[in-house]
């Protein structure tokens, strides 16, 4: 089945890329604030960072890159018009992605149980805010994947829906690549 | 090599890089250079996602440059400020 959309190289870049660049720039500014804050209180930041579970952070990285790969497979399947494969890969991406939320909740609950909140010190303020804002992006992304999964059940994947699948995929990759930077910055600098 | 295969290889590289840099950080394997190395690996991982998952290499060049610049600036500032004295 020939896809309705031409090869990627001859298409204009999807509009979502503009949003993604803007979002990345906002996070970039937050990274800068964090590192400047750290510079003024290195011992506090490193001491606090050491209280995070780097194994969990690493696991979450593996989860997101795997979920990202599965979404990539969904997009490839959509290019071929393979509707069932698209659904299968989207479901896989969401299932793997759900594990990210489980670990996040475990981490947050563990911190709070030990009396550590975003008011504890400047590092933990950044930790909860940065991972929290990232988590909101994650939730939005999961919502988008779920919506796409439903739509693919009713529409051809190589019609207008393809653009949405591709955009949803690009957004999900952004969630992934943000965590790729956040994880070492928050969890590994003090080790 | 098909785009699918490349993406699969990119995933393997991402997993290996994640495990490797985590191990390095946990064992402080490169001494004072550990953080710089770990962040460089992070930049490499971002690049893998940009090129092989987001397929930016088939987008107009300006986008590749914009995302590349973001990667260098973000990782660069983290590394530079880690080294910078208070």
PDB file of C-alpha atoms in Angstrom:
ATOM      1  CA  UNK A   1       0.000   0.000   0.000  1.00  0.00           C
ATOM      2  CA  UNK A   2       1.570   3.279  -0.996  1.00  0.00           C
ATOM      3  CA  UNK A   3       1.402   5.861   1.787  1.00  0.00           C
ATOM      4  CA  UNK A   4      -0.587   9.008   1.033  1.00  0.00           C
ATOM      5  CA  UNK A   5       2.241  11.173   2.273  1.00  0.00           C
ATOM      6  CA  UNK A   6       5.445  11.648   0.277  1.00  0.00           C
ATOM      7  CA  UNK A   7       8.824  10.670   1.625  1.00  0.00           C
ATOM      8  CA  UNK A   8       9.979  12.634   4.638  1.00  0.00           C
ATOM      9  CA  UNK A   9      12.760  14.415   2.770  1.00  0.00           C
ATOM     10  CA  UNK A  10      10.410  16.256   0.433  1.00  0.00           C
ATOM     11  CA  UNK A  11       8.004  17.392   3.123  1.00  0.00           C
ATOM     12  CA  UNK A  12       8.156  20.574   5.170  1.00  0.00           C
ATOM     13  CA  UNK A  13       9.059  19.901   8.772  1.00  0.00           C
ATOM     14  CA  UNK A  14       6.010  19.322  10.971  1.00  0.00           C
ATOM     15  CA  UNK A  15       4.679  22.349  12.864  1.00  0.00           C
ATOM     16  CA  UNK A  16       5.157  20.565  16.164  1.00  0.00           C
ATOM     17  CA  UNK A  17       8.921  21.053  15.774  1.00  0.00           C
ATOM     18  CA  UNK A  18       8.483  24.771  16.492  1.00  0.00           C
ATOM     19  CA  UNK A  19       6.732  23.967  19.739  1.00  0.00           C
ATOM     20  CA  UNK A  20       9.379  21.391  20.619  1.00  0.00           C
ATOM     21  CA  UNK A  21      12.249  23.842  20.071  1.00  0.00           C
ATOM     22  CA  UNK A  22      10.479  26.443  22.238  1.00  0.00           C
ATOM     23  CA  UNK A  23       9.870  23.876  24.979  1.00  0.00           C
ATOM     24  CA  UNK A  24      13.491  22.729  24.840  1.00  0.00           C
ATOM     25  CA  UNK A  25      14.664  26.321  25.178  1.00  0.00           C
ATOM     26  CA  UNK A  26      12.520  26.783  28.294  1.00  0.00           C
ATOM     27  CA  UNK A  27      14.035  23.669  29.833  1.00  0.00           C
ATOM     28  CA  UNK A  28      17.471  24.934  28.810  1.00  0.00           C
ATOM     29  CA  UNK A  29      16.885  28.075  30.865  1.00  0.00           C
ATOM     30  CA  UNK A  30      15.813  25.899  33.809  1.00  0.00           C
ATOM     31  CA  UNK A  31      18.999  23.834  33.454  1.00  0.00           C
ATOM     32  CA  UNK A  32      21.001  27.078  33.593  1.00  0.00           C
ATOM     33  CA  UNK A  33      19.212  28.235  36.745  1.00  0.00           C
ATOM     34  CA  UNK A  34      19.869  24.862  38.359  1.00  0.00           C
ATOM     35  CA  UNK A  35      23.580  24.868  37.525  1.00  0.00           C
ATOM     36  CA  UNK A  36      24.031  28.469  38.675  1.00  0.00           C
ATOM     37  CA  UNK A  37      22.221  27.620  41.894  1.00  0.00           C
ATOM     38  CA  UNK A  38      24.460  24.592  42.301  1.00  0.00           C
ATOM     39  CA  UNK A  39      27.578  26.679  41.792  1.00  0.00           C
ATOM     40  CA  UNK A  40      26.684  28.710  44.895  1.00  0.00           C
ATOM     41  CA  UNK A  41      26.019  25.676  47.098  1.00  0.00           C
ATOM     42  CA  UNK A  42      27.945  22.770  45.618  1.00  0.00           C
ATOM     43  CA  UNK A  43      28.165  20.714  48.817  1.00  0.00           C
ATOM     44  CA  UNK A  44      24.439  21.054  49.513  1.00  0.00           C
ATOM     45  CA  UNK A  45      23.493  20.112  45.967  1.00  0.00           C
ATOM     46  CA  UNK A  46      25.852  17.132  45.798  1.00  0.00           C
ATOM     47  CA  UNK A  47      24.817  15.911  49.237  1.00  0.00           C
ATOM     48  CA  UNK A  48      21.136  16.158  48.261  1.00  0.00           C
ATOM     49  CA  UNK A  49      21.696  14.585  44.851  1.00  0.00           C
ATOM     50  CA  UNK A  50      23.332  11.602  46.544  1.00  0.00           C
ATOM     51  CA  UNK A  51      20.019  10.960  48.302  1.00  0.00           C
ATOM     52  CA  UNK A  52      18.337  10.295  44.962  1.00  0.00           C
ATOM     53  CA  UNK A  53      18.152   6.749  43.661  1.00  0.00           C
ATOM     54  CA  UNK A  54      20.342   6.831  40.548  1.00  0.00           C
ATOM     55  CA  UNK A  55      19.300   3.271  39.714  1.00  0.00           C
ATOM     56  CA  UNK A  56      15.680   4.402  39.421  1.00  0.00           C
ATOM     57  CA  UNK A  57      16.714   7.376  37.308  1.00  0.00           C
ATOM     58  CA  UNK A  58      18.710   5.105  35.020  1.00  0.00           C
ATOM     59  CA  UNK A  59      15.818   2.661  34.796  1.00  0.00           C
ATOM     60  CA  UNK A  60      13.541   5.521  33.802  1.00  0.00           C
ATOM     61  CA  UNK A  61      15.980   6.461  31.042  1.00  0.00           C
ATOM     62  CA  UNK A  62      15.917   2.899  29.703  1.00  0.00           C
ATOM     63  CA  UNK A  63      12.119   2.934  29.872  1.00  0.00           C
ATOM     64  CA  UNK A  64      11.777   6.163  27.917  1.00  0.00           C
ATOM     65  CA  UNK A  65      14.312   5.296  25.197  1.00  0.00           C
ATOM     66  CA  UNK A  66      12.558   1.945  24.705  1.00  0.00           C
ATOM     67  CA  UNK A  67       9.145   3.586  24.604  1.00  0.00           C
ATOM     68  CA  UNK A  68      10.556   6.144  22.155  1.00  0.00           C
ATOM     69  CA  UNK A  69      11.859   3.364  19.924  1.00  0.00           C
ATOM     70  CA  UNK A  70       8.451   1.651  19.936  1.00  0.00           C
ATOM     71  CA  UNK A  71       6.784   4.927  18.890  1.00  0.00           C
ATOM     72  CA  UNK A  72       9.329   5.184  16.070  1.00  0.00           C
ATOM     73  CA  UNK A  73       8.243   1.701  14.966  1.00  0.00           C
ATOM     74  CA  UNK A  74       4.621   2.849  15.072  1.00  0.00           C
ATOM     75  CA  UNK A  75       5.450   5.771  12.763  1.00  0.00           C
ATOM     76  CA  UNK A  76       7.261   3.445  10.355  1.00  0.00           C
ATOM     77  CA  UNK A  77       4.261   1.123  10.378  1.00  0.00           C
ATOM     78  CA  UNK A  78       1.987   4.093   9.645  1.00  0.00           C
ATOM     79  CA  UNK A  79       4.152   4.967   6.631  1.00  0.00           C
ATOM     80  CA  UNK A  80       3.405   1.476   5.330  1.00  0.00           C
ATOM     81  CA  UNK A  81      -0.292   1.837   6.105  1.00  0.00           C
ATOM     82  CA  UNK A  82      -0.021  -1.138   8.505  1.00  0.00           C
ATOM     83  CA  UNK A  83      -2.812  -0.169  10.902  1.00  0.00           C
ATOM     84  CA  UNK A  84      -2.657  -3.177  13.214  1.00  0.00           C
ATOM     85  CA  UNK A  85       1.111  -2.821  13.592  1.00  0.00           C
ATOM     86  CA  UNK A  86       0.695   0.876  14.440  1.00  0.00           C
ATOM     87  CA  UNK A  87      -1.746   0.009  17.208  1.00  0.00           C
ATOM     88  CA  UNK A  88       0.469  -2.769  18.533  1.00  0.00           C
ATOM     89  CA  UNK A  89       3.542  -0.520  18.681  1.00  0.00           C
ATOM     90  CA  UNK A  90       1.594   2.376  20.245  1.00  0.00           C
ATOM     91  CA  UNK A  91       0.226   0.009  22.891  1.00  0.00           C
ATOM     92  CA  UNK A  92       3.750  -1.262  23.502  1.00  0.00           C
ATOM     93  CA  UNK A  93       5.064   2.284  23.848  1.00  0.00           C
ATOM     94  CA  UNK A  94       2.321   3.154  26.347  1.00  0.00           C
ATOM     95  CA  UNK A  95       2.784  -0.024  28.358  1.00  0.00           C
ATOM     96  CA  UNK A  96       6.525   0.513  28.662  1.00  0.00           C
ATOM     97  CA  UNK A  97       5.966   4.206  29.285  1.00  0.00           C
ATOM     98  CA  UNK A  98       3.582   3.435  32.146  1.00  0.00           C
ATOM     99  CA  UNK A  99       6.503   1.945  34.063  1.00  0.00           C
ATOM    100  CA  UNK A 100       8.064   5.448  34.103  1.00  0.00           C
ATOM    101  CA  UNK A 101       5.076   6.706  36.072  1.00  0.00           C
ATOM    102  CA  UNK A 102       5.261   3.787  38.496  1.00  0.00           C
ATOM    103  CA  UNK A 103       8.917   4.490  39.275  1.00  0.00           C
ATOM    104  CA  UNK A 104       8.266   8.234  39.549  1.00  0.00           C
ATOM    105  CA  UNK A 105       5.527   7.642  42.127  1.00  0.00           C
ATOM    106  CA  UNK A 106       7.780   5.252  44.056  1.00  0.00           C
ATOM    107  CA  UNK A 107      10.559   7.855  44.093  1.00  0.00           C
ATOM    108  CA  UNK A 108       8.325  10.732  45.164  1.00  0.00           C
ATOM    109  CA  UNK A 109       6.614   8.684  47.877  1.00  0.00           C
ATOM    110  CA  UNK A 110       9.949   7.501  49.192  1.00  0.00           C
ATOM    111  CA  UNK A 111      11.251  11.069  49.429  1.00  0.00           C
ATOM    112  CA  UNK A 112       8.111  12.384  51.092  1.00  0.00           C
ATOM    113  CA  UNK A 113       8.105   9.462  53.522  1.00  0.00           C
ATOM    114  CA  UNK A 114      11.583  10.585  54.584  1.00  0.00           C
ATOM    115  CA  UNK A 115      10.344  14.122  55.072  1.00  0.00           C
ATOM    116  CA  UNK A 116      11.909  15.445  51.874  1.00  0.00           C
ATOM    117  CA  UNK A 117       9.759  17.822  49.838  1.00  0.00           C
ATOM    118  CA  UNK A 118      10.333  20.717  47.459  1.00  0.00           C
ATOM    119  CA  UNK A 119      10.602  22.965  50.503  1.00  0.00           C
ATOM    120  CA  UNK A 120      13.477  20.996  52.007  1.00  0.00           C
ATOM    121  CA  UNK A 121      16.253  22.871  50.232  1.00  0.00           C
ATOM    122  CA  UNK A 122      17.082  24.489  46.901  1.00  0.00           C
ATOM    123  CA  UNK A 123      18.239  21.254  45.266  1.00  0.00           C
ATOM    124  CA  UNK A 124      15.030  19.450  46.150  1.00  0.00           C
ATOM    125  CA  UNK A 125      13.000  22.413  44.981  1.00  0.00           C
ATOM    126  CA  UNK A 126      14.669  22.001  41.576  1.00  0.00           C
ATOM    127  CA  UNK A 127      14.366  18.225  41.731  1.00  0.00           C
ATOM    128  CA  UNK A 128      10.600  18.209  42.339  1.00  0.00           C
ATOM    129  CA  UNK A 129       9.895  21.113  39.969  1.00  0.00           C
ATOM    130  CA  UNK A 130      12.057  19.848  37.083  1.00  0.00           C
ATOM    131  CA  UNK A 131      10.959  16.217  37.321  1.00  0.00           C
ATOM    132  CA  UNK A 132       7.393  17.373  38.038  1.00  0.00           C
ATOM    133  CA  UNK A 133       7.181  19.597  34.965  1.00  0.00           C
ATOM    134  CA  UNK A 134       8.804  16.834  32.935  1.00  0.00           C
ATOM    135  CA  UNK A 135       6.223  14.411  34.333  1.00  0.00           C
ATOM    136  CA  UNK A 136       3.395  16.704  33.190  1.00  0.00           C
ATOM    137  CA  UNK A 137       4.897  16.593  29.696  1.00  0.00           C
ATOM    138  CA  UNK A 138       5.052  12.808  30.028  1.00  0.00           C
ATOM    139  CA  UNK A 139       1.364  12.635  30.990  1.00  0.00           C
ATOM    140  CA  UNK A 140       0.388  14.826  28.030  1.00  0.00           C
ATOM    141  CA  UNK A 141       2.456  12.579  25.777  1.00  0.00           C
ATOM    142  CA  UNK A 142       0.816   9.433  27.123  1.00  0.00           C
ATOM    143  CA  UNK A 143      -2.564  11.079  26.518  1.00  0.00           C
ATOM    144  CA  UNK A 144      -1.562  11.824  22.930  1.00  0.00           C
ATOM    145  CA  UNK A 145      -0.409   8.230  22.368  1.00  0.00           C
ATOM    146  CA  UNK A 146      -3.678   6.914  23.813  1.00  0.00           C
ATOM    147  CA  UNK A 147      -5.760   9.263  21.630  1.00  0.00           C
ATOM    148  CA  UNK A 148      -3.788   8.141  18.574  1.00  0.00           C
ATOM    149  CA  UNK A 149      -4.282   4.488  19.508  1.00  0.00           C
ATOM    150  CA  UNK A 150      -8.050   5.063  19.563  1.00  0.00           C
ATOM    151  CA  UNK A 151      -8.130   7.006  16.297  1.00  0.00           C
ATOM    152  CA  UNK A 152      -6.038   4.419  14.493  1.00  0.00           C
ATOM    153  CA  UNK A 153      -8.795   1.955  15.324  1.00  0.00           C
ATOM    154  CA  UNK A 154     -11.217   3.964  13.165  1.00  0.00           C
ATOM    155  CA  UNK A 155      -9.166   5.708  10.488  1.00  0.00           C
ATOM    156  CA  UNK A 156      -6.593   4.899   7.822  1.00  0.00           C
ATOM    157  CA  UNK A 157      -3.084   5.516   9.130  1.00  0.00           C
ATOM    158  CA  UNK A 158      -1.704   6.750   5.845  1.00  0.00           C
ATOM    159  CA  UNK A 159      -4.286   9.490   5.396  1.00  0.00           C
ATOM    160  CA  UNK A 160      -4.524  12.783   7.323  1.00  0.00           C
ATOM    161  CA  UNK A 161      -4.057  10.826  10.552  1.00  0.00           C
ATOM    162  CA  UNK A 162      -0.440  10.175   9.585  1.00  0.00           C
ATOM    163  CA  UNK A 163       0.514  13.778  10.324  1.00  0.00           C
ATOM    164  CA  UNK A 164      -0.909  13.426  13.846  1.00  0.00           C
ATOM    165  CA  UNK A 165       0.901  10.131  14.427  1.00  0.00           C
ATOM    166  CA  UNK A 166       4.160  11.678  13.296  1.00  0.00           C
ATOM    167  CA  UNK A 167       3.661  14.769  15.478  1.00  0.00           C
ATOM    168  CA  UNK A 168       2.708  12.681  18.498  1.00  0.00           C
ATOM    169  CA  UNK A 169       5.839  10.634  17.932  1.00  0.00           C
ATOM    170  CA  UNK A 170       8.042  13.723  17.736  1.00  0.00           C
ATOM    171  CA  UNK A 171       6.557  15.076  20.971  1.00  0.00           C
ATOM    172  CA  UNK A 172       7.193  11.747  22.706  1.00  0.00           C
ATOM    173  CA  UNK A 173      10.821  11.795  21.543  1.00  0.00           C
ATOM    174  CA  UNK A 174      11.116  15.250  23.126  1.00  0.00           C
ATOM    175  CA  UNK A 175       9.916  13.817  26.461  1.00  0.00           C
ATOM    176  CA  UNK A 176      12.593  11.148  26.059  1.00  0.00           C
ATOM    177  CA  UNK A 177      15.463  13.478  25.176  1.00  0.00           C
ATOM    178  CA  UNK A 178      14.638  15.894  27.997  1.00  0.00           C
ATOM    179  CA  UNK A 179      14.995  13.047  30.491  1.00  0.00           C
ATOM    180  CA  UNK A 180      18.279  12.008  28.857  1.00  0.00           C
ATOM    181  CA  UNK A 181      19.690  15.378  30.012  1.00  0.00           C
ATOM    182  CA  UNK A 182      17.712  15.662  33.275  1.00  0.00           C
ATOM    183  CA  UNK A 183      18.801  12.265  34.596  1.00  0.00           C
ATOM    184  CA  UNK A 184      22.566  12.889  34.704  1.00  0.00           C
ATOM    185  CA  UNK A 185      22.139  16.538  35.703  1.00  0.00           C
ATOM    186  CA  UNK A 186      19.995  15.731  38.741  1.00  0.00           C
ATOM    187  CA  UNK A 187      21.225  12.260  39.696  1.00  0.00           C
ATOM    188  CA  UNK A 188      24.861  11.938  38.631  1.00  0.00           C
ATOM    189  CA  UNK A 189      26.673  15.257  39.116  1.00  0.00           C
ATOM    190  CA  UNK A 190      27.326  14.728  42.788  1.00  0.00           C
ATOM    191  CA  UNK A 191      28.543  11.163  42.678  1.00  0.00           C
TER     192      UNK A 191
ATOM    193  CA  UNK B   1      20.370  -0.082   5.803  1.00  0.00           C
ATOM    194  CA  UNK B   2      16.658   0.549   6.332  1.00  0.00           C
ATOM    195  CA  UNK B   3      15.470   3.315   8.628  1.00  0.00           C
ATOM    196  CA  UNK B   4      13.920   0.631  10.830  1.00  0.00           C
ATOM    197  CA  UNK B   5      17.205  -1.185  11.243  1.00  0.00           C
ATOM    198  CA  UNK B   6      19.067   2.035  11.977  1.00  0.00           C
ATOM    199  CA  UNK B   7      16.499   2.931  14.629  1.00  0.00           C
ATOM    200  CA  UNK B   8      16.930  -0.519  16.172  1.00  0.00           C
ATOM    201  CA  UNK B   9      20.699  -0.095  16.303  1.00  0.00           C
ATOM    202  CA  UNK B  10      20.221   3.385  17.776  1.00  0.00           C
ATOM    203  CA  UNK B  11      18.110   1.845  20.545  1.00  0.00           C
ATOM    204  CA  UNK B  12      20.873  -0.670  21.327  1.00  0.00           C
ATOM    205  CA  UNK B  13      23.396   2.187  21.425  1.00  0.00           C
ATOM    206  CA  UNK B  14      21.109   4.219  23.703  1.00  0.00           C
ATOM    207  CA  UNK B  15      20.713   1.334  26.137  1.00  0.00           C
ATOM    208  CA  UNK B  16      24.462   0.624  26.138  1.00  0.00           C
ATOM    209  CA  UNK B  17      25.315   4.323  26.596  1.00  0.00           C
ATOM    210  CA  UNK B  18      22.803   4.635  29.454  1.00  0.00           C
ATOM    211  CA  UNK B  19      24.134   1.583  31.290  1.00  0.00           C
ATOM    212  CA  UNK B  20      27.748   2.567  30.608  1.00  0.00           C
ATOM    213  CA  UNK B  21      27.541   6.160  31.767  1.00  0.00           C
ATOM    214  CA  UNK B  22      25.511   5.175  34.860  1.00  0.00           C
ATOM    215  CA  UNK B  23      28.162   2.628  35.794  1.00  0.00           C
ATOM    216  CA  UNK B  24      30.902   5.175  35.158  1.00  0.00           C
ATOM    217  CA  UNK B  25      29.195   7.745  37.368  1.00  0.00           C
ATOM    218  CA  UNK B  26      28.505   5.258  40.165  1.00  0.00           C
ATOM    219  CA  UNK B  27      32.122   4.093  40.224  1.00  0.00           C
ATOM    220  CA  UNK B  28      33.597   7.518  39.455  1.00  0.00           C
ATOM    221  CA  UNK B  29      35.545   5.669  36.821  1.00  0.00           C
ATOM    222  CA  UNK B  30      37.176   8.696  35.190  1.00  0.00           C
ATOM    223  CA  UNK B  31      38.048  10.657  38.302  1.00  0.00           C
ATOM    224  CA  UNK B  32      37.470  14.382  37.949  1.00  0.00           C
ATOM    225  CA  UNK B  33      36.599  13.895  34.267  1.00  0.00           C
ATOM    226  CA  UNK B  34      33.644  11.607  35.071  1.00  0.00           C
ATOM    227  CA  UNK B  35      30.976  14.299  34.908  1.00  0.00           C
ATOM    228  CA  UNK B  36      32.298  15.713  31.615  1.00  0.00           C
ATOM    229  CA  UNK B  37      32.332  12.216  30.145  1.00  0.00           C
ATOM    230  CA  UNK B  38      28.860  11.354  31.425  1.00  0.00           C
ATOM    231  CA  UNK B  39      27.419  14.598  30.008  1.00  0.00           C
ATOM    232  CA  UNK B  40      29.172  14.021  26.677  1.00  0.00           C
ATOM    233  CA  UNK B  41      27.528  10.607  26.530  1.00  0.00           C
ATOM    234  CA  UNK B  42      24.192  12.333  27.272  1.00  0.00           C
ATOM    235  CA  UNK B  43      24.773  14.686  24.322  1.00  0.00           C
ATOM    236  CA  UNK B  44      25.553  11.693  22.126  1.00  0.00           C
ATOM    237  CA  UNK B  45      22.330  10.015  23.282  1.00  0.00           C
ATOM    238  CA  UNK B  46      20.303  13.143  22.487  1.00  0.00           C
ATOM    239  CA  UNK B  47      21.880  13.140  19.033  1.00  0.00           C
ATOM    240  CA  UNK B  48      20.855   9.506  18.505  1.00  0.00           C
ATOM    241  CA  UNK B  49      17.240  10.383  19.364  1.00  0.00           C
ATOM    242  CA  UNK B  50      17.303  13.492  17.138  1.00  0.00           C
ATOM    243  CA  UNK B  51      18.764  11.765  14.095  1.00  0.00           C
ATOM    244  CA  UNK B  52      17.417   8.218  14.241  1.00  0.00           C
ATOM    245  CA  UNK B  53      14.132   8.460  16.157  1.00  0.00           C
ATOM    246  CA  UNK B  54      13.030  11.940  15.121  1.00  0.00           C
ATOM    247  CA  UNK B  55      14.647  11.491  11.690  1.00  0.00           C
ATOM    248  CA  UNK B  56      15.859  15.080  11.665  1.00  0.00           C
ATOM    249  CA  UNK B  57      18.319  14.192   8.933  1.00  0.00           C
ATOM    250  CA  UNK B  58      15.396  14.271   6.515  1.00  0.00           C
ATOM    251  CA  UNK B  59      14.094  17.591   7.828  1.00  0.00           C
ATOM    252  CA  UNK B  60      15.316  20.951   6.496  1.00  0.00           C
ATOM    253  CA  UNK B  61      18.855  21.697   7.661  1.00  0.00           C
ATOM    254  CA  UNK B  62      17.805  24.667   9.802  1.00  0.00           C
ATOM    255  CA  UNK B  63      16.002  22.297  12.167  1.00  0.00           C
ATOM    256  CA  UNK B  64      19.021  20.042  12.510  1.00  0.00           C
ATOM    257  CA  UNK B  65      21.119  23.080  13.334  1.00  0.00           C
ATOM    258  CA  UNK B  66      18.592  24.394  15.868  1.00  0.00           C
ATOM    259  CA  UNK B  67      18.359  21.089  17.725  1.00  0.00           C
ATOM    260  CA  UNK B  68      22.095  20.541  17.506  1.00  0.00           C
ATOM    261  CA  UNK B  69      22.721  23.998  18.922  1.00  0.00           C
ATOM    262  CA  UNK B  70      20.325  23.283  21.799  1.00  0.00           C
ATOM    263  CA  UNK B  71      22.126  20.040  22.599  1.00  0.00           C
ATOM    264  CA  UNK B  72      25.563  21.673  22.619  1.00  0.00           C
ATOM    265  CA  UNK B  73      24.353  24.699  24.615  1.00  0.00           C
ATOM    266  CA  UNK B  74      22.522  22.641  27.254  1.00  0.00           C
ATOM    267  CA  UNK B  75      25.217  20.046  27.809  1.00  0.00           C
ATOM    268  CA  UNK B  76      27.935  22.679  27.416  1.00  0.00           C
ATOM    269  CA  UNK B  77      26.497  24.896  30.114  1.00  0.00           C
ATOM    270  CA  UNK B  78      26.082  21.960  32.502  1.00  0.00           C
ATOM    271  CA  UNK B  79      29.703  20.895  32.017  1.00  0.00           C
ATOM    272  CA  UNK B  80      31.083  24.459  32.105  1.00  0.00           C
ATOM    273  CA  UNK B  81      29.216  25.362  35.296  1.00  0.00           C
ATOM    274  CA  UNK B  82      30.217  22.079  36.920  1.00  0.00           C
ATOM    275  CA  UNK B  83      33.876  23.000  36.379  1.00  0.00           C
ATOM    276  CA  UNK B  84      33.453  26.700  37.240  1.00  0.00           C
ATOM    277  CA  UNK B  85      34.525  27.712  40.736  1.00  0.00           C
ATOM    278  CA  UNK B  86      31.916  29.383  42.984  1.00  0.00           C
TER     279      UNK B  86
END
